[in-house]
CSV table of C-alpha atoms in Angstrom, one decimal:
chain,number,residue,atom,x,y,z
S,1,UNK,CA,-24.5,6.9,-20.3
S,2,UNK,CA,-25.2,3.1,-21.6
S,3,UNK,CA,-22.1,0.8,-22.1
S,4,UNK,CA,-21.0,0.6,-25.6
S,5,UNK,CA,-22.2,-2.9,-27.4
S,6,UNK,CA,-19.0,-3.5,-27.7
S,7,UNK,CA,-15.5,-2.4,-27.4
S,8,UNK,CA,-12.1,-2.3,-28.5
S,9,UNK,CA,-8.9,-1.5,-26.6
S,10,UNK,CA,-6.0,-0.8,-28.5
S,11,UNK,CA,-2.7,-0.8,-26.6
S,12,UNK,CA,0.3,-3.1,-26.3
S,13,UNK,CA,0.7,-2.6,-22.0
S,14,UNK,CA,-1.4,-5.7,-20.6
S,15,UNK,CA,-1.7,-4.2,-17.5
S,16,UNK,CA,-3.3,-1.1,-18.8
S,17,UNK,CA,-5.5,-3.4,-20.9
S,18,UNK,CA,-6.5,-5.7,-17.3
S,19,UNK,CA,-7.1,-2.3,-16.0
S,20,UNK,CA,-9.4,-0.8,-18.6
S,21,UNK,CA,-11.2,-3.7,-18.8
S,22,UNK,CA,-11.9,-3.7,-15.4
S,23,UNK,CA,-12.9,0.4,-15.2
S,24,UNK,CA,-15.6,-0.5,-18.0
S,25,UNK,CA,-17.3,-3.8,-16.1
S,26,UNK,CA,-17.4,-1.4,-13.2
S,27,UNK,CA,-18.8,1.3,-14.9
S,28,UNK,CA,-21.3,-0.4,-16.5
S,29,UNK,CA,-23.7,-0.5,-13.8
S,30,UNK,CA,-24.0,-4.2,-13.5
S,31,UNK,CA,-21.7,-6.0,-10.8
S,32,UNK,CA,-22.0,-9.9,-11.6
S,33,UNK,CA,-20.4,-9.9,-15.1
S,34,UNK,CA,-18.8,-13.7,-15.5
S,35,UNK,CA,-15.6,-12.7,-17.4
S,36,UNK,CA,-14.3,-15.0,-19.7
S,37,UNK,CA,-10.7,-15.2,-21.8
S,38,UNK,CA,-10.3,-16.0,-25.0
S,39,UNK,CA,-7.1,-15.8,-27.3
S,40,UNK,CA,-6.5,-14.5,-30.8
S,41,UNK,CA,-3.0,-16.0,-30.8
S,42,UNK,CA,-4.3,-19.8,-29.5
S,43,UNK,CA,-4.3,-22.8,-32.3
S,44,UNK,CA,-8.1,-22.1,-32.0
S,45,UNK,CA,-8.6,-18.8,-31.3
S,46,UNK,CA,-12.2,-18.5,-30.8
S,47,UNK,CA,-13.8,-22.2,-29.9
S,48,UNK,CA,-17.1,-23.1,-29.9
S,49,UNK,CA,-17.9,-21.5,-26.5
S,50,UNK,CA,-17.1,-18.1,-27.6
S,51,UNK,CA,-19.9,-18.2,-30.7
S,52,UNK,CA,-22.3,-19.9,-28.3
S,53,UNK,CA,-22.0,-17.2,-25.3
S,54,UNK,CA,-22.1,-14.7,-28.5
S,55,UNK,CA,-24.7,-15.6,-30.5
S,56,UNK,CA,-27.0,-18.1,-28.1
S,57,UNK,CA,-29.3,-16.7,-25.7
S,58,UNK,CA,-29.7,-19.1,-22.5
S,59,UNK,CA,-32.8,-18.9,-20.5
S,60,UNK,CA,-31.5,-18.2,-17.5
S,61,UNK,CA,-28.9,-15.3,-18.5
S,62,UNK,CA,-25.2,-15.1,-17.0
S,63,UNK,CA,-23.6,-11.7,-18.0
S,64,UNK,CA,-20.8,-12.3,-20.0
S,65,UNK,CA,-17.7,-10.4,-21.2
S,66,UNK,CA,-16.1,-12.2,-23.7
S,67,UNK,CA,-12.6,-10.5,-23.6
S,68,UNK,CA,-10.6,-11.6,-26.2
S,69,UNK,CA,-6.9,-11.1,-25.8
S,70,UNK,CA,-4.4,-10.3,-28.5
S,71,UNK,CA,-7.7,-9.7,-30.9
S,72,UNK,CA,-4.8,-7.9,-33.7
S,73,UNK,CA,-3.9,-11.5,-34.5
S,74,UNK,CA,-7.2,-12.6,-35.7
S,75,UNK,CA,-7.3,-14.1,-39.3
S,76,UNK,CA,-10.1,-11.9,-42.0
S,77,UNK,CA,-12.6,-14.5,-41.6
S,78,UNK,CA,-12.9,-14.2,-37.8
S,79,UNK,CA,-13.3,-10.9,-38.4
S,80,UNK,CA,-16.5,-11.6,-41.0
S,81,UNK,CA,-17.9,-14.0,-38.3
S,82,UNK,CA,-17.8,-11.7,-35.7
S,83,UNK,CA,-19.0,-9.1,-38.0
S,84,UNK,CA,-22.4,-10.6,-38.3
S,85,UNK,CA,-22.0,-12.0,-34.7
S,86,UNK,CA,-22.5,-8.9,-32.7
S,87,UNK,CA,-25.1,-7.7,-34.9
S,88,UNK,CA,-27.8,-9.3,-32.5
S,89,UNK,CA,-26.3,-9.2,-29.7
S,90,UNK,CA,-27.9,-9.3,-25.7
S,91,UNK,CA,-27.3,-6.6,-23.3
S,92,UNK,CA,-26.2,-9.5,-21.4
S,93,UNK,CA,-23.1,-10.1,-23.5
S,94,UNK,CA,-20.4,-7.8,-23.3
S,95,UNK,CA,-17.4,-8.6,-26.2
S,96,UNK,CA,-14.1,-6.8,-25.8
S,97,UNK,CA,-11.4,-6.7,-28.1
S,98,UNK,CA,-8.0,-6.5,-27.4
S,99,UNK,CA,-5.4,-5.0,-29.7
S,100,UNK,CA,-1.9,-5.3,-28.7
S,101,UNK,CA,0.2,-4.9,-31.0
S,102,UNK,CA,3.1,-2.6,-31.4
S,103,UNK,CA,2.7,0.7,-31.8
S,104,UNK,CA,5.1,2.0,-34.7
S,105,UNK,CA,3.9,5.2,-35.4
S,106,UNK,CA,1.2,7.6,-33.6
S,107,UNK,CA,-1.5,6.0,-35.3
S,108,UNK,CA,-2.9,3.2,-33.6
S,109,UNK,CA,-2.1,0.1,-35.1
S,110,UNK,CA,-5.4,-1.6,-36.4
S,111,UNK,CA,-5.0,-4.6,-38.6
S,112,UNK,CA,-6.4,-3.9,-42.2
S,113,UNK,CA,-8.8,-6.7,-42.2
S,114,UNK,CA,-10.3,-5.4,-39.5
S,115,UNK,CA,-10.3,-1.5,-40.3
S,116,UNK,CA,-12.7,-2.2,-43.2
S,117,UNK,CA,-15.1,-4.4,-41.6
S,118,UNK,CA,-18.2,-3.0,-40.6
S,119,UNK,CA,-17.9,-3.9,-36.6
S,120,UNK,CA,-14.7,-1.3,-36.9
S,121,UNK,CA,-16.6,1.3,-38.7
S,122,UNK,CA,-19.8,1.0,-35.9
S,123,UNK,CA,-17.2,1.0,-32.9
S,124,UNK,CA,-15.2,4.7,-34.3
S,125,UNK,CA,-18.6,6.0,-35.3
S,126,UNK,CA,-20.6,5.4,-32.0
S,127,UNK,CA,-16.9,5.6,-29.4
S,128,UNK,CA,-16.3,2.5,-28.8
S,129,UNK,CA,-13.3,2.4,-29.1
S,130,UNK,CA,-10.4,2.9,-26.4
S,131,UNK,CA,-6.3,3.7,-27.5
S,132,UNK,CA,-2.8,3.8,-25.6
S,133,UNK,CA,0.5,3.7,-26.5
S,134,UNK,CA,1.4,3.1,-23.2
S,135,UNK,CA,3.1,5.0,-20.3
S,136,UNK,CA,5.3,7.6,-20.8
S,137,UNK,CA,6.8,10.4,-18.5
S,138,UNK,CA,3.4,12.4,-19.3
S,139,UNK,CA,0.6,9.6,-18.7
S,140,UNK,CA,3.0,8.3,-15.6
S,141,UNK,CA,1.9,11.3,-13.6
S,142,UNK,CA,-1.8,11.0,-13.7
S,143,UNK,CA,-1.0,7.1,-13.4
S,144,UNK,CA,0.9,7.8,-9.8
S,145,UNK,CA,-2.1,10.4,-8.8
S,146,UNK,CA,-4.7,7.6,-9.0
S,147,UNK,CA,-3.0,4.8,-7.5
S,148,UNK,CA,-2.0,7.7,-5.0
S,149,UNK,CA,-5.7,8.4,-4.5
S,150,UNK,CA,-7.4,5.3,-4.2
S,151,UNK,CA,-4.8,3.9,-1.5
S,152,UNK,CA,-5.6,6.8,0.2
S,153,UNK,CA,-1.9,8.0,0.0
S,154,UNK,CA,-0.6,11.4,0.1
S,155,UNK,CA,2.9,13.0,-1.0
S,156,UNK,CA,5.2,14.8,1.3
S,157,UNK,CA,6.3,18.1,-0.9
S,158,UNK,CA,8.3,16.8,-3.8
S,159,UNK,CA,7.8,13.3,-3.5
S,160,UNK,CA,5.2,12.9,-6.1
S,161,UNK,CA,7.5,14.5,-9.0
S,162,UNK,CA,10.6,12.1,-7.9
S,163,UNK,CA,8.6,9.4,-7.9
S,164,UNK,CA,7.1,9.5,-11.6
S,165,UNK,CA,10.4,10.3,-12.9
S,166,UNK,CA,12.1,7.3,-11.4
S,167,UNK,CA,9.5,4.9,-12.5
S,168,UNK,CA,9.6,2.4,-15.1
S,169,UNK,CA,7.1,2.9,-18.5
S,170,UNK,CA,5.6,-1.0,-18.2
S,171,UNK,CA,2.5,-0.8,-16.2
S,172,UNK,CA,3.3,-4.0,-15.2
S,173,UNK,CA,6.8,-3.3,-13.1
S,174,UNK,CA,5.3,0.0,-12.0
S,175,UNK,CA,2.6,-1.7,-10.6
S,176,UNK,CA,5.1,-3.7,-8.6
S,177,UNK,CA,7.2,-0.9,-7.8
S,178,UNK,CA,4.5,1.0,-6.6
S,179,UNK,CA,3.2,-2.1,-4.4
S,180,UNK,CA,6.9,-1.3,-2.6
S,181,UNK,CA,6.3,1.9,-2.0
S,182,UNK,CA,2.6,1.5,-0.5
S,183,UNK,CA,4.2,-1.1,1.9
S,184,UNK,CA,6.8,1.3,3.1
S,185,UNK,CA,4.0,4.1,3.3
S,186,UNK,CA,2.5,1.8,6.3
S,187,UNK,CA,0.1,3.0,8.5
S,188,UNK,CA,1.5,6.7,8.1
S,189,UNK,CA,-0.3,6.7,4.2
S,190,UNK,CA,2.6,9.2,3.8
S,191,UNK,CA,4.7,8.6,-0.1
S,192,UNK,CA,8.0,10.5,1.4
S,193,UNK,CA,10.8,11.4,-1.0
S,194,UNK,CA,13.4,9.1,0.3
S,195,UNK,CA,11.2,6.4,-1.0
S,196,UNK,CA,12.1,6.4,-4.2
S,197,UNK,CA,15.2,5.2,-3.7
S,198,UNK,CA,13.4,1.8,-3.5
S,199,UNK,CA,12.6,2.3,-6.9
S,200,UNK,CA,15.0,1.1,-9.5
S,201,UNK,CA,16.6,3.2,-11.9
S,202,UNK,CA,15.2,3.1,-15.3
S,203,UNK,CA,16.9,0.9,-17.8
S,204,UNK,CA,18.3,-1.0,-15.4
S,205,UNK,CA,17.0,-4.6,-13.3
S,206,UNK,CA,15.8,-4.2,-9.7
S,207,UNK,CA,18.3,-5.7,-7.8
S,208,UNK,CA,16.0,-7.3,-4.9
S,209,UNK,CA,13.7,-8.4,-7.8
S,210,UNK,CA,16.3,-10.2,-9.5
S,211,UNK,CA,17.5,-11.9,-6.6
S,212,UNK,CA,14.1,-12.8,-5.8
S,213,UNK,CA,13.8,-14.1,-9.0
S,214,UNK,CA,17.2,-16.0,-8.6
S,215,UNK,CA,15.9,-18.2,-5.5
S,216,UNK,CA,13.3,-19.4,-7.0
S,217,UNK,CA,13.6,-22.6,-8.6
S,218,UNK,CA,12.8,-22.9,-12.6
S,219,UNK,CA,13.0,-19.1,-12.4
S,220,UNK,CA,16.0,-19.1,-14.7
S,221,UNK,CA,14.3,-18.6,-17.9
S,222,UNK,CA,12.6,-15.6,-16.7
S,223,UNK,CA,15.7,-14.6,-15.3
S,224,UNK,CA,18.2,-14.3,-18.9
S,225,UNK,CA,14.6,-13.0,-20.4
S,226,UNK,CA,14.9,-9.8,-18.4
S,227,UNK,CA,18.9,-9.1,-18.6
S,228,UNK,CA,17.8,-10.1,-22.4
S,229,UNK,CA,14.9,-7.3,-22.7
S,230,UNK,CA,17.4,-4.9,-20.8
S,231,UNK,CA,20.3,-4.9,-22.5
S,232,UNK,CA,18.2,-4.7,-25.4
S,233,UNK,CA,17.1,-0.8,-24.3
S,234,UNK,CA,20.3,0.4,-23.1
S,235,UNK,CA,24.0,0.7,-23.6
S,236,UNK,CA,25.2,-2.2,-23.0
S,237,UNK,CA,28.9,-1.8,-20.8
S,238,UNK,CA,27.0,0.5,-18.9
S,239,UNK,CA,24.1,-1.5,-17.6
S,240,UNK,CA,26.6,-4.2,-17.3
S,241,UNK,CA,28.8,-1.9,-14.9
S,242,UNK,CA,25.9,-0.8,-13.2
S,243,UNK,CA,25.1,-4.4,-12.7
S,244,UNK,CA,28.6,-5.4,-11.1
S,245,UNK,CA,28.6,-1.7,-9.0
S,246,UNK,CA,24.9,-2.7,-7.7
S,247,UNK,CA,26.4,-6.3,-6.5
S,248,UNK,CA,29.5,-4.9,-5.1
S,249,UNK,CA,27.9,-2.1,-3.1
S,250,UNK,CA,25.0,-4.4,-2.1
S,251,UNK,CA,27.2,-6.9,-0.4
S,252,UNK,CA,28.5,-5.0,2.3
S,253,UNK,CA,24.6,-4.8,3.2
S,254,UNK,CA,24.1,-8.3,3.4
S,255,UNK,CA,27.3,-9.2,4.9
S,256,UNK,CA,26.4,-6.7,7.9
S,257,UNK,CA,22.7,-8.6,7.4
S,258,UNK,CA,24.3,-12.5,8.1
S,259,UNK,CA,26.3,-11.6,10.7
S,260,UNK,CA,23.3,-10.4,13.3
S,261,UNK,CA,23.8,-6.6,12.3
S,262,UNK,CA,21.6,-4.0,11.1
S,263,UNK,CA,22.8,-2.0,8.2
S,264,UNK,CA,21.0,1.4,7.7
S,265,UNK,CA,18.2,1.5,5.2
S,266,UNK,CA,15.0,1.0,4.7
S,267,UNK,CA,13.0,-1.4,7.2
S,268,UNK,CA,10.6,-2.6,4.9
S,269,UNK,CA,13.5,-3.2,1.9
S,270,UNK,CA,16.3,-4.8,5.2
S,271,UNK,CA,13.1,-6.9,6.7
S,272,UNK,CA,12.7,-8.0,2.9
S,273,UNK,CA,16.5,-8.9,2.2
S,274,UNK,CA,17.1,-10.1,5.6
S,275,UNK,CA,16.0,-14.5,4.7
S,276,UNK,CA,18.5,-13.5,1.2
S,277,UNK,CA,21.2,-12.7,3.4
S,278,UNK,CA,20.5,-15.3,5.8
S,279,UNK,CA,20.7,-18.1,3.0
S,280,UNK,CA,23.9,-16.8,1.6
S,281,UNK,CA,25.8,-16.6,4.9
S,282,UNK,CA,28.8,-15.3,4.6
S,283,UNK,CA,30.4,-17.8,1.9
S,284,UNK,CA,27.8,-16.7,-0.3
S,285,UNK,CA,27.9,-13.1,0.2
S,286,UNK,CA,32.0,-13.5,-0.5
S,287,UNK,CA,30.6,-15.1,-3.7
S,288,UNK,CA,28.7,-12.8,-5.0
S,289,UNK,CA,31.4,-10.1,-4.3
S,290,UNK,CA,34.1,-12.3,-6.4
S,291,UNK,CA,31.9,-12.8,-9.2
S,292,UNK,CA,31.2,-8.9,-9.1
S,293,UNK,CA,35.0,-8.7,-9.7
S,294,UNK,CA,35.8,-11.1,-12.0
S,295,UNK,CA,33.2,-9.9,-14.5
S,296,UNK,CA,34.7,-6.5,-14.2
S,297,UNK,CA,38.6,-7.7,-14.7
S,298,UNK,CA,37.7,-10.0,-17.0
S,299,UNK,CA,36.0,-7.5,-19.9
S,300,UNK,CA,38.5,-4.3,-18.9
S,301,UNK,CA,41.3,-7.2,-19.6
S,302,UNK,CA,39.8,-7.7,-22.4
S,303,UNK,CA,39.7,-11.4,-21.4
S,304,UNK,CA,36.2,-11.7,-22.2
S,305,UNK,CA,33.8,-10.4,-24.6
S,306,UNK,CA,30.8,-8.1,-23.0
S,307,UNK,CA,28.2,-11.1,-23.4
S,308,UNK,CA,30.4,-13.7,-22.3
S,309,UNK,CA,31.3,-12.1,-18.8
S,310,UNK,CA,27.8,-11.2,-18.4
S,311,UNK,CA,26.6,-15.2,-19.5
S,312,UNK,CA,29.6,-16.3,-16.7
S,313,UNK,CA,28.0,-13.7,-14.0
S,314,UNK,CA,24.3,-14.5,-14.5
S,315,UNK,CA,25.0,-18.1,-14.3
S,316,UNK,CA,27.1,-17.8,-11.4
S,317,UNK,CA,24.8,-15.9,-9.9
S,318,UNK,CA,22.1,-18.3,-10.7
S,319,UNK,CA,23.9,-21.1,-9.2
S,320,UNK,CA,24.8,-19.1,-5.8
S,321,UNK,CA,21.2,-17.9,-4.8
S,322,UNK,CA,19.1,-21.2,-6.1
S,323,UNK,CA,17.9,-23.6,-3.3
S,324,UNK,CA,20.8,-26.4,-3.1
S,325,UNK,CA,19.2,-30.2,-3.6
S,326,UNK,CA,20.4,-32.7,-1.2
S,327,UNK,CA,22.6,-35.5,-3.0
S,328,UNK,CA,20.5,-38.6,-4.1
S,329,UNK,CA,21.5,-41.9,-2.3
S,330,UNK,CA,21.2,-44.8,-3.8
């Protein structure tokens, strides 16, 4: 079957997007494709390179795919230039379109100045055109069962169902939560059941990724982003509880951890948390348990309001686990 002239992919998951546009260069038949980025949302969204790549054929050909990221921001009269643009285009040029926007209903979100444009009307005509809303509980499964099958993994009885229901709906953290549980596969290529408990539950931060994220300097941003984009999905005391009960119960681990011990658990997860555990001796792992506690007194008191105690806890936690600068001298 020939590859479309063009495409559009309409979905607001990037990862999905990266991997779509990866499955059609591969399936195109042609293996040297020079993939090149562009931007709806830039100050200048398409530059001069884009409408020479498009429009200019070059003696010596490079195949191109012109993917253009968050296309659903593009002003009408892009849309009228790159209406006449693809019109002659090279089977050496490949332009793909990226719609991301938000999906608000079932119907896929298409930006009117685009729907009516002829480009559109060629692309649902001929097929050319690719939707998602994005993972749910449903797409999750066949999701798992391909990442399953090209790492050449298999499921112990059971495993496969826990799995999918524990994981997140954002291709992007289930790609890194899946990238966990392929490590603690090993060399047995065996997904087993217990594994999931490496997973974190949904609506709420994974504990070893946040930490991770803590340690690493100018992280913090990215840091109150997530608690942020959590709280936003879920009740609030509880994911803060669950928050203070994760801390608490962790602690013991990497007290046990610091002190030479080995806790039981996971080996990949311990020989992960191990150089944490290491760094907050056990001062810090004290630490972490009384900021655990305060934030828990302090809003059942009624000391604190819920996003005060949890703006105390994140920044004391913020200041525990980031790399300490030595003092200046003068």
């Amino acid at each position: 079957m020939p590859r479309p002239k063009y495409l559009f992919l309409i979905c607001p998951d990037p990862q999905l997007i990266k991997a779509q546009v990866d499955e059609r260069l591969t399936a195109s038949g042609q293996n040297d494709w020079e993939k090149k980025a562009f931007w709806g949302d830039d100050d200048e969204p398409l530059p001069a390179t884009f409408w020479t790549d498009l429009t200019i054929k070059s003696l010596f050909p490079q195949p191109k795919a012109l993917i253009v990221r968050r296309a659903h921001t593009l002003k009408a009269d892009q849309w009228d230039k790159l209406d006449a643009g693809v019109k002659g285009l090279g089977s050496d040029i490949f332009p793909i379109f990226c719609l991301e926007g938000e999906w608000k209903s079932k119907k896929a979100p298409v930006p009117p100045a685009l729907a009516r444009r002829g480009l559109f009307k060629k692309a649902k005509k001929d097929g050319w055109i690719w939707e998602s809303q994005g993972l749910d509980q449903r797409s999750l499964t066949d999701y798992v069962k391909a990442w399953a099958a090209k790492a050449g993994l298999t499921f112990e009885p059971g495993a496969g169902q826990a799995l999918t229901y524990a994981l997140p709906t954002d291709a992007v953290a289930v790609r890194l939560e899946l990238d966990k549980i392929e490590l603690a596969a090993g060399d047995e290529k065996i997904v087993r059941k217990e594994f999931v408990n490496l997973v974190a539950q949904t609506g709420e931060m994974a504990f070893f990724d946040l930490m991770d994220a803590l340690g690493r300097p100018g992280a913090e941003a990215a840091v109150w982003k997530r608690v942020i984009n959590d709280h936003s999905k879920s009740a609030k005391d509880q994911m803060l509880f669950n928050l203070i009960g994760f801390l608490a119960s962790q602690a013991r681990m990497y007290w046990m951890l610091a002190h030479g011990e080995q806790p039981k658990g996971n080996p990949y997860m311990l020989k992960k948390k191990a150089p944490i555990a290491r760094q907050l001796g056990a001062e810090g792992v004290a630490r972490m348990i009384d900021l655990a506690l305060e934030a828990e007194l302090s809003l059942k008191t009624g000391e604190r309001k819920y996003e005060e105690a949890l703006d105390i806890l994140m920044a004391g936690l913020i200041d525990l686990f980031q790399p300490k600068r030595p003092a200046k001298r003068y």
